[in-house]
């Protein structure tokens, strides 16, 4: 089966001629399939550069034709421009094109008129929608590639007519973000309205309804260094997340939901965001340690790091891992869990250790805690027999679905 893609400028006469030739081939050859991409002249140059960069091609004119090799597991194979397409059709199928120049120009004008009409209709449709703005920071994190498709499954945002996905990364290159954007658009995800990329954080989280923070600025080397270097690394984390909190306060919706994920200091990150976003309910912030995801999913159905109000004897205001339940998009602590004397002693030890760490780095003006996996392990061991084991195919998907409950009406 032959699968071809034909793309060109809407006002290009040679695109019009190639389009007619493709139609003839499709009519005469049952196994010939063609996908056409008509691009407005003002967008053509950027579109062509991005497409060629993604596939590693070199092409500078309209139209461009390539053959899809997806059935054999390979990437697209560049055929070339109109002359190459014509030669291919003549050599392989014995079919050519005799379109006159006047007809080429007429069809090109009609293509441009139709394209502009479609763009106006799309603009009107977009203005009539109220899209949900979802932001992902550190979007070049490998986790993001698996996360994006999950966001568009029926669970997280079931009744949202359109979703604007914003990909933010201040550490990577713009070229990498462009490639991620193209790959995301190629997924043809349901309800995906627009994908935008951001490398400048000054406009970050604009109109955000939901934010997923994947930033993990500590390298493996940082995690293995001596304590003084670790404190310097923590200082960098604090600086970034204070800035994020201020941007959320200034730019995001007041009912924004924030999910913080990562390998280290996730409770600290979540706490810093809460402190710097006073206008948003602290209950709208949750954190999840990705390195403990498998263990948590195997033993607990719903457990997050959240801001405490004194539950289980944990001092008020700390971001601490505890069992929670969800209802209508809101979490609440599982107060039916009994705290034994042994567990209480261990929790007190954790709290004392956290206070000691806080005093050691008080020059950073923190009032909350580092993320310590120890606290998670205590609760996991204690609750192993209390709750049934989770049987979700994706713990992350479950978390997004529950935390986004209030977005179902948008």
mmCIF file of C-alpha atoms in Angstrom:
data_model
loop_
_atom_site.group_PDB
_atom_site.id
_atom_site.type_symbol
_atom_site.label_atom_id
_atom_site.label_comp_id
_atom_site.label_asym_id
_atom_site.label_seq_id
_atom_site.Cartn_x
_atom_site.Cartn_y
_atom_site.Cartn_z
ATOM 1 C CA UNK A 1 0.000 0.000 0.000
ATOM 2 C CA UNK A 2 1.415 3.391 -1.059
ATOM 3 C CA UNK A 3 0.946 6.202 1.446
ATOM 4 C CA UNK A 4 2.044 9.691 0.420
ATOM 5 C CA UNK A 5 1.887 13.131 2.018
ATOM 6 C CA UNK A 6 1.623 16.224 -0.197
ATOM 7 C CA UNK A 7 2.129 19.655 1.379
ATOM 8 C CA UNK A 8 2.467 23.091 -0.159
ATOM 9 C CA UNK A 9 1.592 26.764 -0.112
ATOM 10 C CA UNK A 10 -2.053 27.453 -0.740
ATOM 11 C CA UNK A 11 -1.249 29.872 -3.603
ATOM 12 C CA UNK A 12 1.410 27.678 -5.246
ATOM 13 C CA UNK A 13 0.546 26.621 -8.853
ATOM 14 C CA UNK A 14 2.783 23.565 -8.602
ATOM 15 C CA UNK A 15 1.013 22.450 -5.436
ATOM 16 C CA UNK A 16 -2.251 22.725 -7.386
ATOM 17 C CA UNK A 17 -0.799 20.605 -10.228
ATOM 18 C CA UNK A 18 0.566 18.005 -7.789
ATOM 19 C CA UNK A 19 -2.821 17.922 -6.048
ATOM 20 C CA UNK A 20 -4.594 17.098 -9.318
ATOM 21 C CA UNK A 21 -2.033 14.398 -10.150
ATOM 22 C CA UNK A 22 -2.553 12.860 -6.706
ATOM 23 C CA UNK A 23 -6.314 12.806 -7.270
ATOM 24 C CA UNK A 24 -5.840 10.991 -10.570
ATOM 25 C CA UNK A 25 -3.567 8.419 -8.938
ATOM 26 C CA UNK A 26 -6.054 7.845 -6.137
ATOM 27 C CA UNK A 27 -8.893 7.292 -8.620
ATOM 28 C CA UNK A 28 -6.964 4.807 -10.753
ATOM 29 C CA UNK A 29 -5.029 2.977 -8.015
ATOM 30 C CA UNK A 30 -7.117 1.440 -5.201
ATOM 31 C CA UNK A 31 -4.076 1.045 -2.911
ATOM 32 C CA UNK A 32 -2.782 4.591 -3.414
ATOM 33 C CA UNK A 33 -3.450 6.890 -0.455
ATOM 34 C CA UNK A 34 -2.598 10.591 -0.244
ATOM 35 C CA UNK A 35 -2.815 13.050 2.644
ATOM 36 C CA UNK A 36 -2.808 16.739 1.664
ATOM 37 C CA UNK A 37 -1.583 19.620 3.811
ATOM 38 C CA UNK A 38 -2.445 23.083 2.513
ATOM 39 C CA UNK A 39 -0.449 25.787 4.330
ATOM 40 C CA UNK A 40 -1.105 29.526 4.164
ATOM 41 C CA UNK A 41 1.734 31.450 2.456
ATOM 42 C CA UNK A 42 2.506 33.434 5.616
ATOM 43 C CA UNK A 43 3.018 30.209 7.590
ATOM 44 C CA UNK A 44 4.779 28.168 4.939
ATOM 45 C CA UNK A 45 8.418 29.011 5.669
ATOM 46 C CA UNK A 46 8.238 28.227 9.399
ATOM 47 C CA UNK A 47 6.137 25.104 8.795
ATOM 48 C CA UNK A 48 8.592 23.765 6.205
ATOM 49 C CA UNK A 49 11.635 24.471 8.398
ATOM 50 C CA UNK A 50 10.051 22.725 11.392
ATOM 51 C CA UNK A 51 8.986 19.705 9.327
ATOM 52 C CA UNK A 52 12.396 19.285 7.707
ATOM 53 C CA UNK A 53 14.162 19.699 11.053
ATOM 54 C CA UNK A 54 11.956 17.027 12.616
ATOM 55 C CA UNK A 55 12.699 14.486 9.867
ATOM 56 C CA UNK A 56 16.252 15.511 9.031
ATOM 57 C CA UNK A 57 15.415 16.593 5.467
ATOM 58 C CA UNK A 58 16.612 19.435 3.243
ATOM 59 C CA UNK A 59 13.931 21.061 1.110
ATOM 60 C CA UNK A 60 13.235 24.727 0.377
ATOM 61 C CA UNK A 61 10.361 25.015 -2.112
ATOM 62 C CA UNK A 62 6.655 24.272 -2.505
ATOM 63 C CA UNK A 63 5.370 21.621 -2.716
ATOM 64 C CA UNK A 64 7.057 18.903 -0.694
ATOM 65 C CA UNK A 65 6.140 15.222 -1.069
ATOM 66 C CA UNK A 66 7.168 12.303 1.093
ATOM 67 C CA UNK A 67 6.215 8.688 1.463
ATOM 68 C CA UNK A 68 5.100 7.282 4.796
ATOM 69 C CA UNK A 69 6.871 4.119 5.911
ATOM 70 C CA UNK A 70 4.978 3.589 9.154
ATOM 71 C CA UNK A 71 3.788 0.132 8.140
ATOM 72 C CA UNK A 72 7.408 -1.021 8.064
ATOM 73 C CA UNK A 73 8.419 0.729 11.273
ATOM 74 C CA UNK A 74 10.467 3.469 9.614
ATOM 75 C CA UNK A 75 10.140 7.218 9.322
ATOM 76 C CA UNK A 76 8.889 9.167 6.292
ATOM 77 C CA UNK A 77 11.041 9.037 3.151
ATOM 78 C CA UNK A 78 11.422 12.350 1.309
ATOM 79 C CA UNK A 79 10.457 12.145 -2.367
ATOM 80 C CA UNK A 80 11.084 15.806 -3.225
ATOM 81 C CA UNK A 81 9.158 18.536 -5.029
ATOM 82 C CA UNK A 82 6.638 18.526 -7.876
ATOM 83 C CA UNK A 83 9.090 17.328 -10.547
ATOM 84 C CA UNK A 84 10.151 14.398 -8.354
ATOM 85 C CA UNK A 85 6.520 13.468 -7.689
ATOM 86 C CA UNK A 86 5.700 13.680 -11.398
ATOM 87 C CA UNK A 87 8.686 11.508 -12.311
ATOM 88 C CA UNK A 88 7.718 8.965 -9.635
ATOM 89 C CA UNK A 89 4.126 8.768 -10.933
ATOM 90 C CA UNK A 90 5.289 8.384 -14.520
ATOM 91 C CA UNK A 91 7.952 5.794 -13.757
ATOM 92 C CA UNK A 92 6.019 3.589 -11.314
ATOM 93 C CA UNK A 93 2.419 4.000 -12.453
ATOM 94 C CA UNK A 94 2.655 5.271 -16.032
ATOM 95 C CA UNK A 95 0.526 8.324 -15.155
ATOM 96 C CA UNK A 96 1.422 11.945 -15.889
ATOM 97 C CA UNK A 97 -0.194 15.405 -15.751
ATOM 98 C CA UNK A 98 -0.937 17.777 -18.627
ATOM 99 C CA UNK A 99 -2.532 20.634 -16.672
ATOM 100 C CA UNK A 100 -2.224 23.995 -18.433
ATOM 101 C CA UNK A 101 -0.630 27.011 -16.785
ATOM 102 C CA UNK A 102 -3.927 28.951 -16.738
ATOM 103 C CA UNK A 103 -5.662 26.093 -14.934
ATOM 104 C CA UNK A 104 -2.793 25.829 -12.463
ATOM 105 C CA UNK A 105 -3.105 29.533 -11.577
ATOM 106 C CA UNK A 106 -6.889 29.313 -11.300
ATOM 107 C CA UNK A 107 -6.785 26.360 -8.923
ATOM 108 C CA UNK A 108 -4.031 28.008 -6.879
ATOM 109 C CA UNK A 109 -6.208 31.104 -6.413
ATOM 110 C CA UNK A 110 -9.144 28.921 -5.385
ATOM 111 C CA UNK A 111 -6.935 27.045 -2.907
ATOM 112 C CA UNK A 112 -5.856 30.298 -1.274
ATOM 113 C CA UNK A 113 -9.431 31.563 -1.092
ATOM 114 C CA UNK A 114 -10.613 28.299 0.465
ATOM 115 C CA UNK A 115 -7.720 28.233 2.938
ATOM 116 C CA UNK A 116 -8.432 31.762 4.144
ATOM 117 C CA UNK A 117 -12.126 30.951 4.491
ATOM 118 C CA UNK A 118 -11.275 27.899 6.604
ATOM 119 C CA UNK A 119 -8.941 30.011 8.741
ATOM 120 C CA UNK A 120 -11.694 32.571 9.387
ATOM 121 C CA UNK A 121 -14.139 29.830 10.319
ATOM 122 C CA UNK A 122 -11.562 28.298 12.644
ATOM 123 C CA UNK A 123 -10.911 31.695 14.227
ATOM 124 C CA UNK A 124 -14.631 32.170 14.879
ATOM 125 C CA UNK A 125 -14.896 28.670 16.316
ATOM 126 C CA UNK A 126 -11.944 29.266 18.604
ATOM 127 C CA UNK A 127 -13.435 32.516 19.887
ATOM 128 C CA UNK A 128 -16.646 30.692 20.752
ATOM 129 C CA UNK A 129 -14.778 28.126 22.889
ATOM 130 C CA UNK A 130 -13.604 28.438 26.462
ATOM 131 C CA UNK A 131 -10.522 26.225 26.418
ATOM 132 C CA UNK A 132 -8.949 24.666 29.464
ATOM 133 C CA UNK A 133 -5.351 25.899 29.853
ATOM 134 C CA UNK A 134 -3.017 23.122 30.988
ATOM 135 C CA UNK A 135 0.632 23.986 31.658
ATOM 136 C CA UNK A 136 3.536 21.552 32.002
ATOM 137 C CA UNK A 137 6.798 22.948 33.316
ATOM 138 C CA UNK A 138 10.093 21.244 32.489
ATOM 139 C CA UNK A 139 8.285 19.842 29.455
ATOM 140 C CA UNK A 140 11.477 18.290 28.035
ATOM 141 C CA UNK A 141 11.612 15.930 30.999
ATOM 142 C CA UNK A 142 11.297 12.368 29.581
ATOM 143 C CA UNK A 143 8.284 11.818 31.833
ATOM 144 C CA UNK A 144 6.364 14.371 29.762
ATOM 145 C CA UNK A 145 6.360 12.176 26.651
ATOM 146 C CA UNK A 146 4.298 9.551 28.476
ATOM 147 C CA UNK A 147 2.245 12.077 30.412
ATOM 148 C CA UNK A 148 0.810 14.055 27.476
ATOM 149 C CA UNK A 149 -1.290 11.205 25.985
ATOM 150 C CA UNK A 150 -2.685 10.399 29.438
ATOM 151 C CA UNK A 151 -3.991 13.941 29.821
ATOM 152 C CA UNK A 152 -6.316 13.371 26.867
ATOM 153 C CA UNK A 153 -7.807 10.086 27.990
ATOM 154 C CA UNK A 154 -11.449 10.222 29.184
ATOM 155 C CA UNK A 155 -10.462 10.446 32.865
ATOM 156 C CA UNK A 156 -8.695 13.754 33.607
ATOM 157 C CA UNK A 157 -10.870 16.319 31.770
ATOM 158 C CA UNK A 158 -14.001 14.433 30.646
ATOM 159 C CA UNK A 159 -16.240 17.351 29.670
ATOM 160 C CA UNK A 160 -13.738 19.950 28.464
ATOM 161 C CA UNK A 161 -14.559 20.881 24.831
ATOM 162 C CA UNK A 162 -11.019 22.080 24.110
ATOM 163 C CA UNK A 163 -7.651 22.016 25.831
ATOM 164 C CA UNK A 164 -4.786 24.427 25.234
ATOM 165 C CA UNK A 165 -1.560 22.669 26.144
ATOM 166 C CA UNK A 166 1.351 24.925 27.169
ATOM 167 C CA UNK A 167 4.837 23.376 27.206
ATOM 168 C CA UNK A 168 7.311 25.359 29.319
ATOM 169 C CA UNK A 169 11.030 24.625 29.627
ATOM 170 C CA UNK A 170 13.611 27.280 30.474
ATOM 171 C CA UNK A 171 16.577 24.886 30.506
ATOM 172 C CA UNK A 172 16.213 23.233 27.097
ATOM 173 C CA UNK A 173 16.445 24.585 23.566
ATOM 174 C CA UNK A 174 13.623 26.138 21.571
ATOM 175 C CA UNK A 175 14.341 23.636 18.805
ATOM 176 C CA UNK A 176 13.670 20.723 21.162
ATOM 177 C CA UNK A 177 10.403 22.344 22.258
ATOM 178 C CA UNK A 178 9.358 22.769 18.616
ATOM 179 C CA UNK A 179 10.008 19.101 17.964
ATOM 180 C CA UNK A 180 7.935 18.148 21.010
ATOM 181 C CA UNK A 181 5.129 20.407 19.795
ATOM 182 C CA UNK A 182 5.083 18.783 16.356
ATOM 183 C CA UNK A 183 5.154 15.299 17.855
ATOM 184 C CA UNK A 184 2.256 16.204 20.154
ATOM 185 C CA UNK A 185 0.200 17.611 17.282
ATOM 186 C CA UNK A 186 0.889 14.482 15.225
ATOM 187 C CA UNK A 187 -0.769 12.395 17.952
ATOM 188 C CA UNK A 188 -4.144 13.901 16.895
ATOM 189 C CA UNK A 189 -5.311 13.786 20.512
ATOM 190 C CA UNK A 190 -9.034 14.332 21.152
ATOM 191 C CA UNK A 191 -9.973 17.797 22.438
ATOM 192 C CA UNK A 192 -6.461 19.136 21.839
ATOM 193 C CA UNK A 193 -7.112 22.634 20.557
ATOM 194 C CA UNK A 194 -3.660 24.207 20.515
ATOM 195 C CA UNK A 195 -0.091 23.487 21.589
ATOM 196 C CA UNK A 196 2.162 26.405 22.483
ATOM 197 C CA UNK A 197 5.788 26.364 23.606
ATOM 198 C CA UNK A 198 7.461 28.716 26.085
ATOM 199 C CA UNK A 199 11.147 29.158 26.876
ATOM 200 C CA UNK A 200 10.775 32.490 28.719
ATOM 201 C CA UNK A 201 9.223 32.086 32.161
ATOM 202 C CA UNK A 202 8.097 35.714 32.486
ATOM 203 C CA UNK A 203 4.732 34.842 30.903
ATOM 204 C CA UNK A 204 4.501 31.400 32.477
ATOM 205 C CA UNK A 205 1.170 29.990 33.699
ATOM 206 C CA UNK A 206 -0.921 32.641 31.947
ATOM 207 C CA UNK A 207 -4.634 31.803 32.458
ATOM 208 C CA UNK A 208 -3.633 28.376 33.798
ATOM 209 C CA UNK A 209 -6.418 26.133 35.073
ATOM 210 C CA UNK A 210 -4.138 23.182 35.765
ATOM 211 C CA UNK A 211 -0.343 23.051 36.220
ATOM 212 C CA UNK A 212 1.905 20.011 36.297
ATOM 213 C CA UNK A 213 5.382 20.793 37.653
ATOM 214 C CA UNK A 214 8.045 18.288 36.564
ATOM 215 C CA UNK A 215 11.114 20.356 37.458
ATOM 216 C CA UNK A 216 13.925 18.364 39.028
ATOM 217 C CA UNK A 217 16.913 20.722 38.832
ATOM 218 C CA UNK A 218 19.195 18.400 40.813
ATOM 219 C CA UNK A 219 21.479 16.115 38.822
ATOM 220 C CA UNK A 220 22.684 12.726 40.027
ATOM 221 C CA UNK A 221 26.000 14.353 40.859
ATOM 222 C CA UNK A 222 24.207 16.922 43.059
ATOM 223 C CA UNK A 223 22.450 14.126 44.920
ATOM 224 C CA UNK A 224 25.723 12.401 45.762
ATOM 225 C CA UNK A 225 27.720 15.486 46.809
ATOM 226 C CA UNK A 226 28.571 16.514 50.344
ATOM 227 C CA UNK A 227 26.060 18.307 52.557
ATOM 228 C CA UNK A 228 27.326 21.817 51.762
ATOM 229 C CA UNK A 229 26.811 21.225 48.041
ATOM 230 C CA UNK A 230 23.376 19.782 48.688
ATOM 231 C CA UNK A 231 22.369 22.870 50.600
ATOM 232 C CA UNK A 232 23.533 24.979 47.646
ATOM 233 C CA UNK A 233 21.415 22.794 45.350
ATOM 234 C CA UNK A 234 18.413 23.188 47.649
ATOM 235 C CA UNK A 235 18.940 26.945 47.480
ATOM 236 C CA UNK A 236 18.571 26.749 43.689
ATOM 237 C CA UNK A 237 15.377 24.757 44.069
ATOM 238 C CA UNK A 238 14.009 27.329 46.492
ATOM 239 C CA UNK A 239 14.825 30.196 44.151
ATOM 240 C CA UNK A 240 13.064 28.589 41.206
ATOM 241 C CA UNK A 241 9.929 27.575 43.061
ATOM 242 C CA UNK A 242 9.531 30.914 44.777
ATOM 243 C CA UNK A 243 9.627 32.433 41.302
ATOM 244 C CA UNK A 244 7.079 29.878 40.046
ATOM 245 C CA UNK A 245 4.806 30.703 42.964
ATOM 246 C CA UNK A 246 4.927 34.419 42.191
ATOM 247 C CA UNK A 247 4.154 33.738 38.528
ATOM 248 C CA UNK A 248 1.200 31.519 39.449
ATOM 249 C CA UNK A 249 -0.090 34.218 41.780
ATOM 250 C CA UNK A 250 0.167 36.853 39.052
ATOM 251 C CA UNK A 251 -0.913 34.917 35.943
ATOM 252 C CA UNK A 252 -2.970 31.820 36.753
ATOM 253 C CA UNK A 253 -6.677 31.408 37.421
ATOM 254 C CA UNK A 254 -7.627 31.754 41.077
ATOM 255 C CA UNK A 255 -9.027 28.208 41.136
ATOM 256 C CA UNK A 256 -5.897 26.732 39.539
ATOM 257 C CA UNK A 257 -4.906 23.182 40.494
ATOM 258 C CA UNK A 258 -1.204 22.340 40.848
ATOM 259 C CA UNK A 259 0.427 18.913 40.822
ATOM 260 C CA UNK A 260 4.126 18.765 41.791
ATOM 261 C CA UNK A 261 5.988 15.613 40.731
ATOM 262 C CA UNK A 262 9.648 14.705 40.950
ATOM 263 C CA UNK A 263 12.350 12.660 42.597
ATOM 264 C CA UNK A 264 13.638 14.968 45.338
ATOM 265 C CA UNK A 265 12.402 17.775 47.586
ATOM 266 C CA UNK A 266 8.854 17.510 46.259
ATOM 267 C CA UNK A 267 7.246 18.467 49.580
ATOM 268 C CA UNK A 268 9.546 21.467 49.803
ATOM 269 C CA UNK A 269 8.649 22.489 46.243
ATOM 270 C CA UNK A 270 4.946 22.190 46.955
ATOM 271 C CA UNK A 271 5.329 24.135 50.201
ATOM 272 C CA UNK A 272 7.188 26.983 48.499
ATOM 273 C CA UNK A 273 4.455 27.266 45.882
ATOM 274 C CA UNK A 274 1.764 27.405 48.575
ATOM 275 C CA UNK A 275 3.624 30.131 50.465
ATOM 276 C CA UNK A 276 4.005 32.286 47.370
ATOM 277 C CA UNK A 277 0.438 31.858 46.063
ATOM 278 C CA UNK A 278 -1.643 33.222 48.943
ATOM 279 C CA UNK A 279 -4.763 33.819 46.835
ATOM 280 C CA UNK A 280 -5.206 30.121 45.942
ATOM 281 C CA UNK A 281 -6.595 27.540 48.359
ATOM 282 C CA UNK A 282 -3.703 25.380 49.679
ATOM 283 C CA UNK A 283 -5.906 22.342 49.106
ATOM 284 C CA UNK A 284 -5.407 22.913 45.360
ATOM 285 C CA UNK A 285 -1.737 21.905 45.666
ATOM 286 C CA UNK A 286 -0.595 18.291 45.873
ATOM 287 C CA UNK A 287 2.736 16.547 45.305
ATOM 288 C CA UNK A 288 3.775 13.055 44.266
ATOM 289 C CA UNK A 289 7.195 11.406 44.403
ATOM 290 C CA UNK A 290 7.775 9.674 41.083
ATOM 291 C CA UNK A 291 10.501 7.401 42.411
ATOM 292 C CA UNK A 292 8.014 5.980 44.914
ATOM 293 C CA UNK A 293 5.156 5.712 42.449
ATOM 294 C CA UNK A 294 5.434 1.968 41.885
ATOM 295 C CA UNK A 295 5.632 1.214 45.596
ATOM 296 C CA UNK A 296 2.734 3.506 46.392
ATOM 297 C CA UNK A 297 0.567 2.135 43.595
ATOM 298 C CA UNK A 298 1.166 -1.395 44.757
ATOM 299 C CA UNK A 299 0.090 -0.711 48.334
ATOM 300 C CA UNK A 300 -2.069 2.416 48.471
ATOM 301 C CA UNK A 301 -4.874 3.611 46.255
ATOM 302 C CA UNK A 302 -4.871 7.291 47.220
ATOM 303 C CA UNK A 303 -1.931 8.838 49.081
ATOM 304 C CA UNK A 304 -0.378 12.266 48.531
ATOM 305 C CA UNK A 305 1.861 14.844 50.107
ATOM 306 C CA UNK A 306 -0.416 17.702 51.182
ATOM 307 C CA UNK A 307 -0.416 20.626 53.598
ATOM 308 C CA UNK A 308 -1.443 19.444 57.047
ATOM 309 C CA UNK A 309 -3.784 21.112 59.491
ATOM 310 C CA UNK A 310 -2.649 19.048 62.465
ATOM 311 C CA UNK A 311 -3.821 15.582 61.406
ATOM 312 C CA UNK A 312 -2.117 12.537 62.975
ATOM 313 C CA UNK A 313 -0.238 14.800 65.378
ATOM 314 C CA UNK A 314 1.816 16.354 62.572
ATOM 315 C CA UNK A 315 2.372 20.093 63.155
ATOM 316 C CA UNK A 316 0.046 22.362 61.189
ATOM 317 C CA UNK A 317 1.397 23.832 57.972
ATOM 318 C CA UNK A 318 3.871 21.091 57.066
ATOM 319 C CA UNK A 319 3.666 19.417 53.661
ATOM 320 C CA UNK A 320 3.638 15.768 54.675
ATOM 321 C CA UNK A 321 2.646 12.449 53.049
ATOM 322 C CA UNK A 322 -0.636 11.108 54.406
ATOM 323 C CA UNK A 323 -3.575 8.933 53.289
ATOM 324 C CA UNK A 324 -6.338 10.936 51.606
ATOM 325 C CA UNK A 325 -9.616 10.378 49.800
ATOM 326 C CA UNK A 326 -11.145 12.364 46.925
ATOM 327 C CA UNK A 327 -14.652 13.576 46.297
ATOM 328 C CA UNK A 328 -15.844 16.150 43.751
ATOM 329 C CA UNK A 329 -12.283 17.159 42.966
ATOM 330 C CA UNK A 330 -11.360 17.834 46.621
ATOM 331 C CA UNK A 331 -9.095 15.788 48.885
ATOM 332 C CA UNK A 332 -9.580 15.147 52.565
ATOM 333 C CA UNK A 333 -7.424 13.197 55.064
ATOM 334 C CA UNK A 334 -8.474 9.683 56.039
ATOM 335 C CA UNK A 335 -9.167 10.315 59.709
ATOM 336 C CA UNK A 336 -10.423 6.754 60.174
ATOM 337 C CA UNK A 337 -6.797 5.574 60.212
ATOM 338 C CA UNK A 338 -5.597 4.769 63.708
ATOM 339 C CA UNK A 339 -2.125 5.911 64.791
ATOM 340 C CA UNK A 340 -0.461 3.371 67.040
ATOM 341 C CA UNK A 341 2.036 4.359 69.702
ATOM 342 C CA UNK A 342 4.837 2.908 67.577
ATOM 343 C CA UNK A 343 3.789 4.888 64.513
ATOM 344 C CA UNK A 344 3.310 8.034 66.606
ATOM 345 C CA UNK A 345 6.886 7.724 67.903
ATOM 346 C CA UNK A 346 8.220 7.383 64.369
ATOM 347 C CA UNK A 347 6.199 10.370 63.126
ATOM 348 C CA UNK A 348 7.504 12.478 65.999
ATOM 349 C CA UNK A 349 11.047 11.466 65.060
ATOM 350 C CA UNK A 350 10.393 12.529 61.461
ATOM 351 C CA UNK A 351 8.969 15.844 62.610
ATOM 352 C CA UNK A 352 11.954 16.520 64.870
ATOM 353 C CA UNK A 353 14.347 15.735 62.035
ATOM 354 C CA UNK A 354 12.461 18.055 59.723
ATOM 355 C CA UNK A 355 12.617 20.851 62.267
ATOM 356 C CA UNK A 356 16.361 20.324 62.635
ATOM 357 C CA UNK A 357 16.827 20.579 58.867
ATOM 358 C CA UNK A 358 14.684 23.701 58.801
ATOM 359 C CA UNK A 359 16.842 25.355 61.451
ATOM 360 C CA UNK A 360 20.019 24.466 59.558
ATOM 361 C CA UNK A 361 18.818 26.249 56.424
ATOM 362 C CA UNK A 362 16.830 29.026 58.086
ATOM 363 C CA UNK A 363 18.704 31.635 56.083
ATOM 364 C CA UNK A 364 16.490 30.544 53.185
ATOM 365 C CA UNK A 365 13.438 31.707 55.234
ATOM 366 C CA UNK A 366 11.623 28.435 54.810
ATOM 367 C CA UNK A 367 8.857 27.457 57.181
ATOM 368 C CA UNK A 368 8.265 23.967 55.852
ATOM 369 C CA UNK A 369 10.099 20.779 55.166
ATOM 370 C CA UNK A 370 12.266 18.701 52.907
ATOM 371 C CA UNK A 371 10.719 15.720 51.217
ATOM 372 C CA UNK A 372 11.845 12.659 53.189
ATOM 373 C CA UNK A 373 10.915 9.254 51.779
ATOM 374 C CA UNK A 374 11.062 7.952 55.370
ATOM 375 C CA UNK A 375 7.681 9.479 56.165
ATOM 376 C CA UNK A 376 6.129 7.740 53.159
ATOM 377 C CA UNK A 377 7.576 4.380 54.179
ATOM 378 C CA UNK A 378 6.128 4.687 57.685
ATOM 379 C CA UNK A 379 2.637 5.228 56.332
ATOM 380 C CA UNK A 380 2.988 2.529 53.683
ATOM 381 C CA UNK A 381 4.025 -0.072 56.275
ATOM 382 C CA UNK A 382 1.234 0.926 58.620
ATOM 383 C CA UNK A 383 -1.501 1.074 55.996
ATOM 384 C CA UNK A 384 -0.532 -2.042 54.051
ATOM 385 C CA UNK A 385 -3.264 -4.075 55.733
ATOM 386 C CA UNK A 386 -5.701 -1.169 56.134
ATOM 387 C CA UNK A 387 -6.431 -0.503 52.449
ATOM 388 C CA UNK A 388 -6.864 -2.869 49.527
ATOM 389 C CA UNK A 389 -4.029 -2.812 47.035
ATOM 390 C CA UNK A 390 -4.434 -0.447 44.107
ATOM 391 C CA UNK A 391 -5.330 -2.097 40.813
ATOM 392 C CA UNK A 392 -5.090 0.944 38.575
ATOM 393 C CA UNK A 393 -3.361 0.589 35.221
ATOM 394 C CA UNK A 394 -1.859 4.025 35.767
ATOM 395 C CA UNK A 395 -1.488 5.686 39.173
ATOM 396 C CA UNK A 396 -0.690 8.979 37.476
ATOM 397 C CA UNK A 397 -3.876 8.843 35.413
ATOM 398 C CA UNK A 398 -5.934 8.142 38.556
ATOM 399 C CA UNK A 399 -4.342 11.094 40.330
ATOM 400 C CA UNK A 400 -5.039 13.473 37.455
ATOM 401 C CA UNK A 401 -8.628 12.290 37.185
ATOM 402 C CA UNK A 402 -9.345 12.804 40.870
ATOM 403 C CA UNK A 403 -7.530 16.117 41.206
ATOM 404 C CA UNK A 404 -9.255 17.570 38.114
ATOM 405 C CA UNK A 405 -12.804 16.773 39.183
ATOM 406 C CA UNK A 406 -13.949 20.387 39.231
ATOM 407 C CA UNK A 407 -12.998 20.903 35.579
ATOM 408 C CA UNK A 408 -15.739 18.620 34.276
ATOM 409 C CA UNK A 409 -18.086 21.546 33.739
ATOM 410 C CA UNK A 410 -15.690 23.787 31.809
#
